[in-house]
Short mmCIF file of C-alpha atoms in Angstrom, two decimals:
data_model
loop_
_atom_site.label_atom_id
_atom_site.label_comp_id
_atom_site.label_asym_id
_atom_site.label_seq_id
_atom_site.Cartn_x
_atom_site.Cartn_y
_atom_site.Cartn_z
CA MET A 1 95.14 -9.13 11.56
CA ALA A 2 95.42 -5.46 10.54
CA THR A 3 92.33 -3.38 11.08
CA ALA A 4 91.20 0.09 10.07
CA GLN A 5 89.25 2.36 12.37
CA LEU A 6 86.11 4.12 11.21
CA THR A 7 84.64 6.85 13.38
CA VAL A 8 81.31 8.55 13.05
CA SER A 9 82.99 11.95 12.80
CA SER A 10 84.34 10.94 9.38
CA ILE A 11 80.93 9.95 8.00
CA SER A 12 78.28 12.21 6.53
CA THR A 13 75.04 11.14 8.18
CA ARG A 14 73.14 13.07 5.53
CA ASN A 15 73.99 10.33 3.07
CA LEU A 16 74.07 7.30 5.37
CA ALA A 17 70.78 7.11 7.22
CA SER A 18 71.76 3.79 8.80
CA PHE A 19 74.24 5.62 11.05
CA GLN A 20 71.55 7.51 12.94
CA GLY A 21 72.03 7.25 16.65
CA LEU A 22 75.79 6.71 16.65
CA ARG A 23 77.83 8.85 18.99
CA PRO A 24 80.96 10.62 17.62
CA THR A 25 83.26 8.90 20.12
CA GLU A 26 82.13 5.39 19.28
CA ALA A 27 84.01 3.39 16.68
CA ALA A 28 83.90 0.19 14.72
CA LYS A 29 86.85 -1.85 13.47
CA PHE A 30 86.94 -3.54 10.10
CA GLY A 31 89.25 -6.28 8.90
CA PRO A 32 90.46 -6.64 5.33
CA SER A 33 87.31 -8.48 4.33
CA VAL A 34 83.83 -7.00 4.37
CA GLY A 35 82.53 -9.90 6.43
CA HIS A 36 84.73 -9.17 9.45
CA LEU A 37 83.18 -6.51 11.67
CA THR A 38 83.86 -5.78 15.32
CA VAL A 39 81.33 -3.43 16.87
CA GLY A 40 82.53 -1.11 19.63
CA ARG A 41 80.87 -0.75 23.00
CA GLY A 42 77.43 0.72 22.92
CA LEU A 43 76.74 -0.01 19.23
CA SER A 44 74.15 -2.48 18.08
CA GLN A 45 74.68 -4.89 15.19
CA ARG A 46 71.57 -3.58 13.45
CA SER A 47 73.12 -0.09 13.23
CA PHE A 48 75.45 -1.46 10.54
CA LYS A 49 72.92 -3.41 8.52
CA GLY A 50 73.73 -3.00 4.84
CA LEU A 51 77.09 -1.30 5.44
CA VAL A 52 79.72 -2.16 2.84
CA VAL A 53 83.39 -1.28 3.30
CA LYS A 54 85.56 -1.34 0.16
CA ALA A 55 89.35 -1.42 0.35
CA ALA A 56 91.45 0.14 -2.41
CA THR A 57 92.56 -2.17 -5.21
CA VAL A 58 96.36 -2.45 -5.26
CA VAL A 59 97.86 -2.33 -8.76
CA ALA A 60 101.03 -4.47 -8.95
CA PRO A 61 104.32 -2.62 -9.70
CA LYS A 62 104.73 -4.51 -12.98
CA TYR A 63 101.94 -2.36 -14.43
CA THR A 64 103.28 1.10 -15.29
CA SER A 65 100.24 2.83 -16.78
CA ILE A 66 96.46 2.83 -16.54
CA LYS A 67 94.27 3.81 -19.52
CA PRO A 68 90.65 4.55 -18.57
CA LEU A 69 88.04 3.41 -21.09
CA GLY A 70 85.04 5.26 -22.49
CA ASP A 71 83.82 8.07 -20.27
CA ARG A 72 86.02 7.15 -17.31
CA VAL A 73 88.71 9.32 -15.77
CA LEU A 74 91.74 8.50 -13.59
CA VAL A 75 92.29 10.99 -10.76
CA LYS A 76 95.26 11.14 -8.38
CA ILE A 77 93.66 11.85 -5.02
CA LYS A 78 94.75 14.90 -3.09
CA THR A 79 96.46 14.04 0.20
CA ALA A 80 94.43 14.69 3.35
CA GLU A 81 95.46 17.68 5.43
CA GLU A 82 97.71 16.62 8.32
CA LYS A 83 97.75 19.99 10.08
CA THR A 84 95.27 22.75 10.83
CA GLU A 85 95.91 26.25 9.47
CA GLY A 86 97.39 27.04 12.90
CA GLY A 87 99.93 24.23 12.55
CA ILE A 88 98.31 21.75 14.94
CA LEU A 89 98.85 18.11 13.94
CA LEU A 90 95.60 16.26 13.29
CA PRO A 91 95.07 12.62 14.33
CA THR A 92 94.14 10.28 11.48
CA THR A 93 90.50 10.18 12.57
CA ALA A 94 90.24 13.99 12.41
CA GLN A 95 91.80 14.44 8.99
CA THR A 96 89.34 15.57 6.34
CA LYS A 97 88.89 12.99 3.60
CA PRO A 98 89.68 14.78 0.34
CA GLN A 99 87.13 14.95 -2.47
CA GLY A 100 89.52 16.27 -5.07
CA GLY A 101 92.63 15.57 -7.05
CA GLU A 102 94.41 15.88 -10.39
CA VAL A 103 93.24 14.23 -13.60
CA VAL A 104 96.13 12.06 -14.81
CA ALA A 105 94.41 10.09 -17.60
CA ILE A 106 91.09 10.14 -19.46
CA GLY A 107 89.10 7.80 -21.68
CA ASP A 108 88.32 8.30 -25.35
CA GLY A 109 84.98 9.99 -24.74
CA LYS A 110 81.31 9.17 -24.40
CA THR A 111 78.39 8.78 -26.76
CA ALA A 112 75.24 10.91 -26.82
CA GLY A 113 72.76 9.20 -29.10
CA LYS A 114 74.69 8.38 -32.26
CA ASN A 115 77.37 10.98 -31.69
CA LYS A 116 80.60 10.84 -29.74
CA VAL A 117 81.40 13.78 -27.47
CA ASP A 118 84.54 14.77 -25.62
CA LEU A 119 84.84 14.44 -21.87
CA SER A 120 84.36 17.50 -19.65
CA VAL A 121 87.92 17.38 -18.28
CA LYS A 122 91.44 17.00 -19.58
CA THR A 123 94.73 15.77 -18.15
CA GLY A 124 96.13 18.18 -15.57
CA ASN A 125 92.78 19.59 -14.40
CA GLN A 126 92.28 19.87 -10.64
CA VAL A 127 88.81 18.48 -9.97
CA VAL A 128 86.27 17.87 -7.24
CA TYR A 129 84.20 14.68 -7.38
CA SER A 130 81.17 13.13 -5.70
CA GLN A 131 81.98 11.78 -2.26
CA TYR A 132 81.17 8.10 -2.83
CA ALA A 133 81.96 7.78 -6.54
CA GLY A 134 84.39 5.53 -8.35
CA THR A 135 86.84 2.74 -7.61
CA GLU A 136 89.84 3.53 -5.41
CA LEU A 137 93.28 2.26 -6.47
CA GLU A 138 96.77 2.14 -4.99
CA PHE A 139 99.06 2.86 -7.95
CA ASN A 140 102.75 3.89 -7.96
CA GLY A 141 102.61 4.49 -4.22
CA SER A 142 99.68 6.94 -4.41
CA LYS A 143 95.93 6.72 -4.07
CA HIS A 144 93.96 7.10 -7.29
CA LEU A 145 90.30 6.95 -8.25
CA ILE A 146 88.71 5.74 -11.48
CA LEU A 147 85.29 7.28 -11.96
CA LYS A 148 82.87 8.34 -14.65
CA ASP A 149 83.11 11.82 -16.13
CA ASP A 150 79.56 12.47 -14.87
CA ASN A 151 80.70 11.90 -11.26
CA ILE A 152 83.09 14.86 -11.44
CA VAL A 153 81.38 17.83 -9.83
CA GLY A 154 83.62 20.57 -11.21
CA ILE A 155 87.07 21.99 -11.90
CA LEU A 156 88.76 23.78 -9.01
CA GLU A 157 92.17 25.29 -9.76
CA THR A 158 92.41 27.14 -6.40
CA ASP A 159 91.86 26.01 -2.81
CA ASP A 160 88.60 27.97 -2.38
CA VAL A 161 85.32 26.31 -3.32
CA LYS A 162 83.90 29.68 -4.43
CA ASP A 163 86.10 29.36 -7.53
CA LEU A 164 84.60 26.00 -8.53
CA LYS A 165 83.54 25.71 -12.17
CA PRO A 166 80.65 23.20 -12.17
CA LEU A 167 80.50 20.61 -14.95
CA ASN A 168 77.55 19.19 -16.88
CA ASP A 169 74.32 19.70 -14.89
CA ARG A 170 75.96 20.64 -11.59
CA VAL A 171 75.19 23.84 -9.68
CA LEU A 172 77.24 25.57 -6.96
CA ILE A 173 75.08 27.18 -4.26
CA LYS A 174 75.97 29.35 -1.27
CA VAL A 175 73.79 28.06 1.55
CA ALA A 176 71.64 30.61 3.38
CA GLU A 177 72.60 31.10 6.99
CA ALA A 178 70.46 29.30 9.57
CA GLU A 179 67.95 31.31 11.59
CA GLU A 180 69.35 32.59 14.88
CA LYS A 181 65.95 32.88 16.57
CA THR A 182 62.59 31.12 16.60
CA ALA A 183 59.45 32.89 15.37
CA GLY A 184 58.78 33.73 19.03
CA GLY A 185 62.16 35.41 19.45
CA LEU A 186 64.00 32.68 21.36
CA LEU A 187 67.70 32.34 20.60
CA LEU A 188 68.65 29.00 19.04
CA THR A 189 71.75 27.01 20.00
CA GLU A 190 74.02 25.68 17.25
CA ALA A 191 72.68 22.17 17.80
CA SER A 192 69.04 23.22 17.42
CA LYS A 193 69.43 25.41 14.33
CA GLU A 194 67.74 23.78 11.37
CA ARG A 195 69.93 23.46 8.30
CA PRO A 196 68.32 25.53 5.53
CA SER A 197 67.58 24.13 2.07
CA ILE A 198 67.72 27.56 0.49
CA GLY A 199 70.67 29.35 -1.05
CA THR A 200 72.02 31.56 -3.80
CA VAL A 201 73.33 30.14 -7.06
CA VAL A 202 77.02 31.03 -7.45
CA ALA A 203 77.85 29.14 -10.66
CA VAL A 204 76.22 26.67 -13.04
CA GLY A 205 77.54 24.02 -15.39
CA PRO A 206 77.13 24.12 -19.19
CA GLY A 207 74.34 21.51 -19.13
CA THR A 208 73.95 17.94 -20.33
CA PHE A 209 73.95 16.54 -23.86
CA ASP A 210 70.80 15.72 -25.81
CA GLU A 211 70.42 12.69 -28.07
CA GLU A 212 72.17 14.48 -30.93
CA GLY A 213 75.18 15.44 -28.85
CA ASN A 214 74.22 19.09 -28.37
CA ARG A 215 74.43 20.87 -25.03
CA LYS A 216 71.16 21.67 -23.25
CA PRO A 217 71.88 24.81 -21.18
CA LEU A 218 70.52 24.95 -17.65
CA THR A 219 67.63 27.29 -16.85
CA LEU A 220 69.28 28.42 -13.59
CA THR A 221 71.57 31.46 -13.54
CA PRO A 222 74.02 32.87 -10.98
CA GLY A 223 72.20 35.09 -8.50
CA ASN A 224 69.01 32.99 -8.39
CA THR A 225 67.72 32.26 -4.90
CA VAL A 226 66.64 28.64 -4.92
CA MET A 227 65.20 25.88 -2.77
CA TYR A 228 66.74 22.43 -3.15
CA SER A 229 66.22 18.86 -1.94
CA LYS A 230 67.32 18.50 1.67
CA TYR A 231 69.51 15.40 1.29
CA ALA A 232 71.08 16.11 -2.09
CA GLY A 233 74.58 17.14 -3.07
CA ASN A 234 78.02 17.52 -1.53
CA ASP A 235 78.80 20.01 1.23
CA PHE A 236 81.86 22.28 1.37
CA LYS A 237 83.16 24.99 3.67
CA GLY A 238 84.46 28.09 1.90
CA LYS A 239 87.47 30.15 2.94
CA ASP A 240 84.99 32.85 3.91
CA GLY A 241 83.61 30.49 6.58
CA LEU A 242 80.30 30.07 4.75
CA ASP A 243 78.69 26.80 3.68
CA TYR A 244 78.41 25.81 0.03
CA ILE A 245 76.78 22.86 -1.68
CA THR A 246 77.09 21.36 -5.15
CA LEU A 247 74.18 19.40 -6.57
CA ARG A 248 72.50 18.49 -9.83
CA ALA A 249 70.11 21.00 -11.35
CA SER A 250 67.34 18.38 -11.03
CA ASP A 251 67.74 18.59 -7.23
CA VAL A 252 66.76 22.27 -7.31
CA ILE A 253 63.00 22.29 -6.71
CA ALA A 254 62.07 26.00 -6.90
CA VAL A 255 63.31 29.50 -7.65
CA LEU A 256 62.36 32.06 -5.00
CA SER A 257 61.69 35.73 -5.64
#
């Protein structure tokens, strides 16, 4: 029976609290069905309570097109990087799972109250989407994802997250750097530095629609220093080596000045 290997290094523990306590070198193997789970040495069965593994749906070759309905979008997933920038080949377990791709088909739109509004993206856009959104498909030999327009974080036409154009109520924030010392002056190691929940707004989306189909602009503006919910959003590393996060405006809890 074919199995797929899942390592802790490929999982964001910020979003999956049930993986607390796993070591990066430990692994679990999953068969084609959700019910088949082999736990590696040192892992307890209760560590995986509630874990669901979904395989991609394979679309038979006799079907030549997919038309999303309503506010759904079909995205061709970007291929994972197989080499580092220095040319070193990465093993499968170390390859970064992509969170982006190209829009190849869109639905007819969505309704806001009694009005119909266009989707935020169009065919050909390069987009970034929420990490666990949508239904994965194998279609024409490539991986695709069908997801709702609201699960698309933003449009990114370059390979640098700083250029992201957030959609709807999303906000792009540059995360403040972690403190290097304690209040008493002791140097902190990388492992003991607390991840900050403060950053600077880089870009904001146009806002959501009201019941009449009109945009409601966000109150946040680029340059604001904000505090946000600790476990919200999607993390990215910019080309400048700094950390960025995208989240909904409702996850921003305060503006600092």
